[in-house]
Coordinates of C-alpha atoms and ligand atoms in Angstrom, one line a residue:
M4 CA -21.6 9.6 -8.6
R5 CA -21.1 6.5 -6.6
I6 CA -17.1 5.8 -7.6
S7 CA -14.2 3.3 -5.4
V8 CA -11.0 4.3 -4.9
I9 CA -8.7 1.0 -4.6
G10 CA -5.5 2.1 -2.3
T11 CA -6.1 4.4 0.1
G12 CA -2.8 5.9 0.9
Y13 CA -1.7 9.5 -0.4
V14 CA -3.5 9.3 -3.3
G15 CA -5.8 6.9 -3.0
L16 CA -7.0 8.8 0.5
V17 CA -7.2 12.1 -1.0
S18 CA -8.3 11.3 -3.9
G19 CA -11.7 9.2 -2.2
V20 CA -12.2 12.2 0.5
C21 CA -12.0 15.1 -2.1
F22 CA -14.3 12.7 -4.7
A23 CA -16.9 12.6 -1.4
E24 CA -16.3 16.3 -0.7
I25 CA -17.4 17.2 -4.2
G26 CA -20.4 15.3 -3.9
H27 CA -19.5 11.5 -4.9
D28 CA -20.6 8.5 -3.2
C29 CA -17.4 6.9 -2.7
L30 CA -16.2 3.8 -1.2
C31 CA -12.4 3.3 -0.2
V32 CA -10.6 0.0 -0.2
D33 CA -7.2 -0.7 1.2
V34 CA -5.8 -4.5 2.0
D35 CA -4.5 -2.9 5.3
A36 CA -7.3 -3.2 7.9
G37 CA -6.1 -1.0 10.3
K38 CA -5.4 2.1 7.9
V39 CA -9.1 0.9 7.1
E40 CA -10.4 1.4 10.9
R41 CA -8.6 4.3 11.2
I42 CA -10.2 6.2 8.2
N43 CA -13.7 4.8 9.2
R44 CA -13.0 6.6 12.8
G45 CA -12.3 10.0 11.1
E46 CA -7.9 9.7 11.5
P47 CA -6.0 9.9 8.5
P48 CA -3.2 7.3 8.6
I49 CA -1.1 9.9 6.7
H50 CA -0.1 13.5 7.6
E51 CA -1.8 16.5 4.8
N52 CA -2.8 19.6 5.4
G53 CA -6.5 19.8 5.3
L54 CA -7.2 16.5 4.9
E55 CA -8.5 15.1 8.6
A56 CA -10.8 17.8 8.8
M57 CA -12.3 17.0 4.9
L58 CA -12.2 13.1 5.9
R59 CA -14.2 13.7 9.0
R60 CA -17.2 15.6 7.1
N61 CA -17.6 12.7 5.1
V62 CA -16.8 9.7 7.2
G63 CA -19.7 8.0 7.8
G64 CA -21.7 9.7 5.2
R65 CA -20.4 10.1 1.3
L66 CA -17.2 7.9 2.4
I67 CA -16.5 4.8 3.1
A68 CA -13.2 2.5 4.1
T69 CA -13.6 -1.1 3.5
T70 CA -11.8 -3.9 2.4
D71 CA -13.9 -5.6 1.0
L72 CA -13.2 -4.9 -2.7
R73 CA -15.6 -7.3 -4.6
A74 CA -18.3 -5.2 -2.8
A75 CA -16.9 -1.8 -3.5
V76 CA -16.8 -2.5 -7.6
H77 CA -20.8 -4.2 -7.5
D78 CA -21.6 -0.8 -5.0
S79 CA -20.1 1.7 -7.7
E80 CA -19.8 2.3 -11.5
I81 CA -16.1 3.5 -12.0
T82 CA -13.2 2.1 -10.0
F83 CA -9.8 3.9 -9.1
I84 CA -7.1 2.0 -8.8
A85 CA -4.4 4.0 -6.7
V86 CA -1.9 1.5 -5.2
G87 CA 1.8 1.8 -5.2
T88 CA 3.9 1.1 -8.1
P89 CA 7.6 1.1 -6.8
F90 CA 10.9 0.8 -8.6
D91 CA 12.3 -2.9 -7.8
G92 CA 15.8 -1.8 -8.5
T93 CA 15.4 -2.7 -12.9
R94 CA 12.4 -1.5 -13.5
I95 CA 8.8 -0.5 -12.6
D96 CA 6.5 -3.1 -10.2
L97 CA 3.8 -4.0 -11.6
G98 CA 3.0 -6.3 -8.8
F99 CA 0.5 -4.4 -6.8
V100 CA -1.6 -3.2 -10.2
R101 CA -1.6 -6.4 -11.4
E102 CA -3.2 -8.2 -8.4
V103 CA -6.0 -5.0 -8.0
S104 CA -6.8 -5.6 -11.6
R105 CA -7.1 -9.4 -10.8
Q106 CA -9.6 -8.6 -8.0
I107 CA -11.6 -6.5 -10.1
G108 CA -12.1 -8.4 -12.8
A109 CA -12.6 -11.4 -10.3
A110 CA -15.6 -8.6 -9.5
L111 CA -16.3 -7.9 -12.8
R112 CA -17.4 -11.7 -13.9
D113 CA -21.1 -11.1 -12.2
K114 CA -21.5 -7.8 -12.4
A115 CA -25.1 -7.3 -14.8
T116 CA -23.6 -3.4 -16.1
F117 CA -21.4 -1.4 -17.9
H118 CA -18.2 -0.4 -15.1
V119 CA -15.4 1.5 -15.8
V120 CA -12.2 0.9 -14.2
V121 CA -9.4 4.0 -14.4
V122 CA -5.9 3.6 -13.5
K123 CA -4.5 6.5 -11.3
S124 CA -0.9 5.4 -10.3
T125 CA 1.8 6.4 -12.2
V126 CA 2.3 3.5 -14.9
V127 CA 4.8 3.1 -17.5
P128 CA 3.2 4.0 -21.2
G129 CA 1.6 0.7 -22.3
T130 CA 0.6 -0.5 -19.2
T131 CA -2.9 0.2 -18.9
D132 CA -3.5 -0.7 -22.7
E133 CA -1.5 -4.0 -22.2
V134 CA -1.0 -5.4 -18.5
V135 CA -4.4 -3.7 -16.7
R136 CA -6.4 -4.5 -19.8
A137 CA -4.9 -8.5 -20.4
E138 CA -5.3 -8.9 -16.3
L139 CA -9.1 -7.5 -16.4
E140 CA -9.7 -9.3 -19.5
A141 CA -8.8 -12.8 -17.7
A142 CA -10.0 -12.4 -14.4
S143 CA -13.7 -11.7 -15.8
G144 CA -13.8 -13.2 -18.7
K145 CA -15.2 -10.5 -20.7
L146 CA -14.5 -7.7 -22.9
A147 CA -12.7 -4.5 -22.4
G148 CA -14.8 -1.5 -24.6
V149 CA -17.6 -3.7 -24.9
D150 CA -18.3 -5.0 -21.2
F151 CA -16.2 -2.6 -19.0
G152 CA -13.7 0.2 -20.0
V153 CA -10.3 0.8 -19.1
G154 CA -8.9 4.7 -18.8
M155 CA -5.8 6.4 -17.7
N156 CA -6.5 9.3 -15.1
P157 CA -2.9 10.5 -13.7
E158 CA -2.8 12.1 -10.7
F159 CA -0.4 15.5 -10.0
L160 CA -0.9 16.4 -6.5
T161 CA 1.7 17.3 -4.7
E162 CA 2.6 16.1 -1.4
G163 CA 1.8 18.7 1.7
V164 CA -1.0 20.3 -0.2
A165 CA -2.4 17.4 -1.7
V166 CA -5.7 18.3 -0.5
D167 CA -6.0 21.9 -2.3
D168 CA -3.9 20.3 -5.3
F169 CA -7.0 18.1 -5.8
M170 CA -9.6 20.3 -5.3
R171 CA -8.2 23.2 -7.2
P172 CA -6.9 21.4 -10.4
D173 CA -4.7 23.1 -12.8
R174 CA -5.3 20.4 -15.6
I175 CA -7.3 17.5 -15.5
V176 CA -6.0 14.3 -17.9
I177 CA -8.3 11.5 -18.9
G178 CA -7.2 8.5 -20.9
G179 CA -9.9 6.2 -22.1
S180 CA -9.5 3.1 -24.7
D181 CA -13.1 4.3 -25.7
E182 CA -15.6 7.3 -25.8
R183 CA -18.1 5.5 -22.9
T184 CA -15.0 5.4 -20.6
I185 CA -14.0 9.2 -21.4
E186 CA -17.9 10.2 -21.1
V187 CA -17.9 8.5 -17.2
Q188 CA -14.3 9.9 -16.0
R189 CA -15.9 13.5 -17.7
R190 CA -18.7 13.1 -15.2
V191 CA -16.6 12.3 -12.1
Y192 CA -14.6 15.9 -12.9
A193 CA -17.8 17.5 -13.4
S194 CA -17.7 20.0 -11.0
F195 CA -14.2 21.2 -12.5
S196 CA -15.5 22.6 -15.4
G197 CA -13.3 25.6 -15.5
T198 CA -10.0 23.5 -15.5
P199 CA -8.1 22.7 -18.9
T200 CA -9.0 18.9 -19.5
L201 CA -7.5 16.8 -21.9
A202 CA -8.9 13.5 -23.3
T203 CA -6.5 11.3 -24.7
N204 CA -5.5 7.5 -25.0
N205 CA -3.9 5.8 -22.3
K206 CA -0.5 5.7 -23.6
T207 CA 0.0 9.5 -24.0
A208 CA -2.1 9.7 -20.5
E209 CA 0.7 7.8 -18.8
M210 CA 3.5 9.7 -20.6
I211 CA 2.2 12.9 -19.5
K212 CA 2.7 11.6 -15.9
Y213 CA 6.3 10.5 -16.7
T214 CA 7.2 13.4 -18.9
S215 CA 5.6 16.2 -16.0
N216 CA 7.8 14.5 -13.4
S217 CA 11.0 14.0 -15.2
V218 CA 10.5 18.0 -16.4
L219 CA 10.6 18.8 -12.6
A220 CA 13.8 16.4 -11.7
T221 CA 15.7 18.0 -14.6
M222 CA 15.5 21.1 -13.2
I223 CA 16.5 20.3 -9.7
S224 CA 19.2 18.4 -11.1
F225 CA 20.3 21.1 -13.5
S226 CA 20.1 23.8 -10.9
N227 CA 22.0 21.1 -8.3
E228 CA 24.8 20.9 -11.2
I229 CA 25.4 24.6 -11.5
G230 CA 25.6 24.6 -7.5
N231 CA 28.1 22.7 -7.7
L232 CA 30.2 24.4 -9.9
C233 CA 29.8 27.5 -8.5
S234 CA 30.8 26.4 -4.9
A235 CA 34.0 25.2 -6.7
L236 CA 34.7 28.4 -8.3
G237 CA 34.4 30.5 -5.1
G238 CA 33.3 33.9 -5.1
V239 CA 30.1 33.1 -6.9
D240 CA 26.7 32.0 -4.9
V241 CA 23.9 30.1 -6.8
A242 CA 21.3 31.6 -4.8
D243 CA 22.3 35.3 -6.5
V244 CA 22.8 33.1 -10.0
M245 CA 19.5 32.0 -10.0
T246 CA 18.2 35.1 -8.6
G247 CA 19.1 36.7 -11.5
V248 CA 17.9 33.7 -14.0
H249 CA 14.4 34.0 -12.6
M250 CA 14.5 37.6 -13.5
A251 CA 14.0 36.9 -17.4
R252 CA 10.9 37.5 -19.3
Y253 CA 9.8 33.7 -19.6
F254 CA 9.9 33.6 -15.7
T255 CA 8.8 36.1 -14.6
S256 CA 6.1 38.6 -15.8
T257 CA 5.4 42.0 -15.0
L258 CA 1.2 42.5 -15.0
P259 CA -0.1 45.5 -16.8
D260 CA -0.7 46.8 -12.7
G261 CA 2.8 46.7 -12.2
R262 CA 2.8 43.9 -10.3
I263 CA 5.6 41.4 -10.4
V264 CA 4.9 37.6 -11.1
K265 CA 6.9 34.6 -11.0
A266 CA 6.1 31.4 -12.7
P267 CA 6.0 28.8 -10.1
I268 CA 8.4 26.4 -12.1
T269 CA 11.5 28.5 -10.7
S270 CA 10.3 27.3 -7.0
F271 CA 12.6 24.2 -8.7
L272 CA 15.3 26.2 -9.9
W273 CA 17.5 26.6 -7.2
A274 CA 20.1 24.5 -5.7
G275 CA 19.4 22.0 -3.0
C276 CA 20.7 18.6 -1.5
G277 CA 18.8 16.9 -3.5
Y278 CA 15.2 15.2 -4.4
G279 CA 13.1 12.4 -2.8
G280 CA 10.2 11.5 -2.2
S281 CA 7.5 8.5 -3.7
C282 CA 7.6 10.2 -6.9
L283 CA 10.7 11.9 -8.8
P284 CA 13.3 9.2 -7.7
K285 CA 11.4 6.1 -9.1
D286 CA 9.7 7.7 -11.8
T287 CA 12.6 8.9 -13.4
K288 CA 14.1 5.2 -12.8
A289 CA 11.1 4.0 -14.2
L290 CA 10.9 5.7 -17.3
T291 CA 15.0 5.4 -18.0
A292 CA 14.7 1.9 -17.2
H293 CA 11.4 1.7 -19.8
G294 CA 13.6 3.8 -22.4
Q295 CA 16.2 1.2 -22.1
A296 CA 14.1 -1.9 -22.5
H297 CA 12.3 -0.4 -25.7
G298 CA 15.6 0.6 -27.6
A299 CA 15.5 4.8 -26.6
P300 CA 18.0 5.1 -23.9
M301 CA 17.7 8.4 -22.1
P302 CA 21.2 10.0 -21.2
L303 CA 19.8 13.1 -20.2
L304 CA 17.7 12.0 -17.4
D305 CA 20.2 9.0 -16.3
A306 CA 22.8 12.2 -15.4
V307 CA 19.6 13.6 -13.9
I308 CA 19.4 11.0 -11.6
A309 CA 23.4 10.9 -10.7
T310 CA 23.8 14.1 -10.3
N311 CA 20.6 13.5 -7.5
L312 CA 22.4 11.0 -5.8
G313 CA 25.7 12.8 -5.7
Q314 CA 24.2 15.5 -3.7
S315 CA 24.2 13.8 0.0
E316 CA 27.8 13.4 -0.7
R317 CA 28.0 17.7 -1.0
M318 CA 26.8 18.0 2.4
L319 CA 29.1 15.7 3.9
A320 CA 31.8 17.7 2.0
L321 CA 30.8 21.1 3.4
A322 CA 30.8 19.6 6.9
R323 CA 34.1 18.2 6.2
R324 CA 35.9 21.4 5.3
H325 CA 35.4 22.5 9.0
H326 CA 35.7 18.8 10.6
P327 CA 38.1 16.4 7.9
S328 CA 36.3 13.6 10.6
L329 CA 32.6 13.2 11.6
A330 CA 33.5 10.3 13.6
G331 CA 32.3 10.6 17.3
L332 CA 30.7 14.2 16.7
K333 CA 26.7 14.5 17.5
V334 CA 25.4 15.9 14.1
T335 CA 21.8 16.6 14.3
L336 CA 19.3 16.5 11.0
L337 CA 16.9 19.4 10.6
G338 CA 14.2 17.9 9.1
L339 CA 13.8 14.1 8.3
A340 CA 10.8 13.8 5.8
F341 CA 11.3 14.5 1.8
K342 CA 9.9 18.0 1.8
E343 CA 8.2 20.3 4.3
D344 CA 4.0 19.7 5.2
T345 CA 4.2 16.1 5.1
D346 CA 5.4 13.2 7.3
D347 CA 6.7 11.0 3.9
M348 CA 10.1 9.6 4.2
R349 CA 10.2 8.0 1.2
E350 CA 13.4 8.5 -0.8
S351 CA 14.1 11.7 1.5
P352 CA 17.8 12.8 1.1
A353 CA 17.8 12.6 5.0
I354 CA 18.0 8.7 4.9
T355 CA 21.1 8.7 2.7
L356 CA 22.8 11.2 4.8
A357 CA 21.8 9.7 7.9
R358 CA 23.5 6.0 7.0
S359 CA 26.4 7.7 5.5
L360 CA 27.2 9.6 9.3
V361 CA 26.1 6.5 11.0
A362 CA 28.8 4.0 8.9
E363 CA 31.2 7.1 9.6
G364 CA 30.7 6.8 13.8
A365 CA 29.0 10.1 13.6
R366 CA 26.4 10.5 16.9
V367 CA 23.3 11.0 14.7
V368 CA 20.2 12.5 15.8
G369 CA 17.3 14.1 13.8
Y370 CA 14.4 16.2 14.2
D371 CA 11.4 16.9 12.4
P372 CA 8.2 18.9 12.9
V373 CA 6.1 15.9 11.8
A374 CA 7.6 12.9 10.1
R375 CA 8.0 10.9 13.4
E376 CA 6.6 7.5 13.1
T377 CA 7.4 6.8 9.2
A378 CA 10.9 8.6 10.4
R379 CA 11.6 5.9 12.8
A380 CA 10.6 3.4 10.9
A381 CA 13.0 4.7 7.8
L382 CA 16.0 5.4 9.3
P383 CA 19.1 3.4 10.5
S384 CA 18.5 2.6 14.7
E385 CA 21.3 4.5 15.6
V386 CA 19.9 7.8 14.9
T387 CA 18.1 9.3 17.8
L388 CA 14.8 11.4 17.7
A389 CA 15.0 14.6 19.4
P390 CA 11.1 15.7 20.6
T391 CA 12.0 19.4 19.5
L392 CA 14.1 21.4 17.4
E393 CA 15.3 23.0 20.7
A394 CA 16.7 19.1 21.8
A395 CA 17.8 18.6 18.6
L396 CA 20.5 21.7 19.0
E397 CA 21.5 20.5 22.3
D398 CA 25.4 20.3 21.7
A399 CA 25.3 19.7 18.4
E400 CA 28.4 20.1 16.9
V401 CA 27.3 20.0 13.2
A402 CA 23.2 20.6 12.3
M403 CA 22.4 19.9 8.5
V404 CA 19.4 21.4 7.2
V405 CA 17.7 18.7 4.6
T406 CA 14.1 20.0 4.6
R407 CA 12.5 23.3 4.1
W408 CA 10.5 23.6 7.4
S409 CA 9.5 26.9 8.0
E410 CA 10.3 26.5 11.8
F411 CA 13.6 26.5 11.1
Q412 CA 13.7 30.1 10.4
R413 CA 14.1 29.9 14.3
V414 CA 17.3 28.3 14.4
P415 CA 19.7 31.5 14.4
D416 CA 17.8 32.8 17.4
L417 CA 17.8 29.3 19.1
L418 CA 21.7 29.5 18.5
R419 CA 22.6 33.4 19.9
G420 CA 24.7 33.5 22.6
R421 CA 25.7 29.8 22.9
P422 CA 29.5 29.3 23.8
R423 CA 29.8 26.6 21.4
Q424 CA 28.1 27.3 18.1
P425 CA 27.7 24.7 15.9
L426 CA 28.4 24.1 12.0
V427 CA 25.3 24.9 10.2
V428 CA 24.9 23.1 6.8
D429 CA 22.2 24.4 4.8
G430 CA 21.0 22.3 2.2
R431 CA 17.9 24.6 1.3
R432 CA 19.6 27.7 1.7
V433 CA 16.9 28.9 4.4
I434 CA 19.2 30.2 6.7
D435 CA 20.6 33.7 6.7
P436 CA 24.4 33.2 6.9
G437 CA 25.2 36.5 8.8
R438 CA 23.0 35.3 11.2
V439 CA 24.8 32.4 12.4
A440 CA 28.1 31.9 13.5
R441 CA 29.8 29.4 11.4
Y442 CA 27.8 28.1 7.9
E443 CA 27.9 26.0 5.0
G444 CA 24.9 26.0 2.0
I445 CA 24.8 24.1 -0.8
G446 CA 26.3 26.4 -4.3
R447 CA 28.1 28.7 -2.6
Ligands
LIG16 P1 0.7 4.7 -1.0 O1 2.2 3.5 -0.9 O2 1.1 5.5 0.3 O3 -0.1 3.7 -1.0 C1 -1.1 2.3 -1.8 C2 -2.2 1.6 -0.7 O4 -2.5 0.9 -1.5 C3 -1.2 1.0 0.3 O5 -2.2 1.8 1.5 C4 -1.9 -0.7 0.5 O6 -2.5 -0.6 1.5 C5 -2.5 -0.1 -1.0 N1 -2.9 -1.5 -1.3 C6 -1.7 -2.5 -1.7 N2 -2.4 -3.4 -2.9 C7 -3.8 -3.6 -1.8 C8 -4.7 -4.2 -2.4 N3 -4.0 -5.5 -3.2 N4 -6.0 -4.1 -2.1 C9 -6.0 -3.1 -1.5 N5 -4.9 -2.0 -1.3 C10 -4.0 -2.3 -2.0 O7 1.3 4.9 -2.3 P2 0.7 6.6 -3.1 O8 2.0 7.3 -2.6 O9 -0.2 7.0 -2.6 O10 1.2 6.3 -4.7 C11 -0.1 5.1 -5.2 C12 0.5 5.6 -6.6 O11 0.3 6.9 -6.8 C13 2.0 5.5 -6.8 O12 1.6 5.1 -8.7 C14 2.6 6.6 -7.8 O13 3.3 6.7 -8.2 C15 1.2 7.8 -7.9 N6 1.4 8.6 -7.3 C16 1.7 9.3 -6.0 C17 2.2 10.9 -5.9 C18 2.4 11.1 -4.1 O14 2.3 12.3 -4.5 N7 2.4 10.2 -3.4 C19 1.8 11.8 -6.8 C20 0.9 11.5 -7.9 C21 1.1 9.6 -8.1

């Protein structure tokens, strides 16, 4: 099939490259000419495991990047919208989605054949049928369901393992206002015929995405609330508590051959310094704002958000147990990206921590094995970036583990034998407390 994808960020580029890999011809469109050039050179503008090799296999053949949206729409039978949907402080900002819908609509005005437009961006329930459809109809002068189709296909990939998630999906959710729109999307995903697929209306597809993210955010904040209580009580470690909780048969199964299998959801039932990233923070806020606007407040989700916001402060409180003032101290942030295996800094807990530490007068050094350019742009200018883990730990008085990079397993070995030992504040519970001289961990 000939597919166009608008937006070449984490979702658009990964989708486009994977579509090409499974045999489709894919036109990837972005307004950012620099990104388009990099993609056409085979250099992904984002860090994602396996993406570069897959891009290089397909670029110039089944995948071409372009800034020409109109030509891409004319030269494809289905267009996926994968632009950003930030939270503007009050509600979801649909500015990019509206703009792209208008441009696609204008391109459809003189396109003779039936075209399907699918929203892949995360949008609040009702957006596809109300906002996107209206923009497309107004700009094209044509009718949805007759001249073109409007669908919603939420993306569930996780940054860091996005290519793998896309190529081995756990589910495919296809929304559509009519059977033809659903059918065209089924053909896009035909090579994943063994994957459970749910065809539904657009609003339900939108709601499935928000509910999926909200479940994860709720489990993380729930675990953090339990961890914070453990900390306050003393003599009980949330890591031991959660290990016991995970043993329940609804989290861990024993297979007939005796193998013990833990449900992947247990990875969200650990305490830490909070969730970040481009999805959970903005999506939970957008959903509660949407609920509020529709007369259905969501107090549980509001509390999930509030608990998360407090987790950075918990890290500082642990440090203050040893250093009542952090002013003048060298504080190293180990890990800057919001999670391991990505360079994405959006809403990373490292940003909140860095801002608070700088405001308090600490000398802040950051280290991340991958997030460098993105970290420089996101962190206060006072933060110095260290080139290596060794350099980051040099003379550190406090070292805070913010991201679960596997490299940080080396921290105890690197610190061994030093005359002055930094306090390790472990926001991800990855360091063995017995292997460093001074240790505090979230939920301990
Ligand atoms: P992103 O910000 O990384 O990428 C968006 C891209 O769209 C940018 O490259 C931007 O230049 C481009 N763009 C903006 N306006 C454009 C226009 N008019 N024409 C062409 N291109 C334009 O965003 P992302 O992280 O890929 O997220 C995209 C959507 O997918 C969001 O709604 C997000 O919530 C959702 N989502 C993200 C993830 C994730 O892990 N990042 C996972 C699932 C869903």
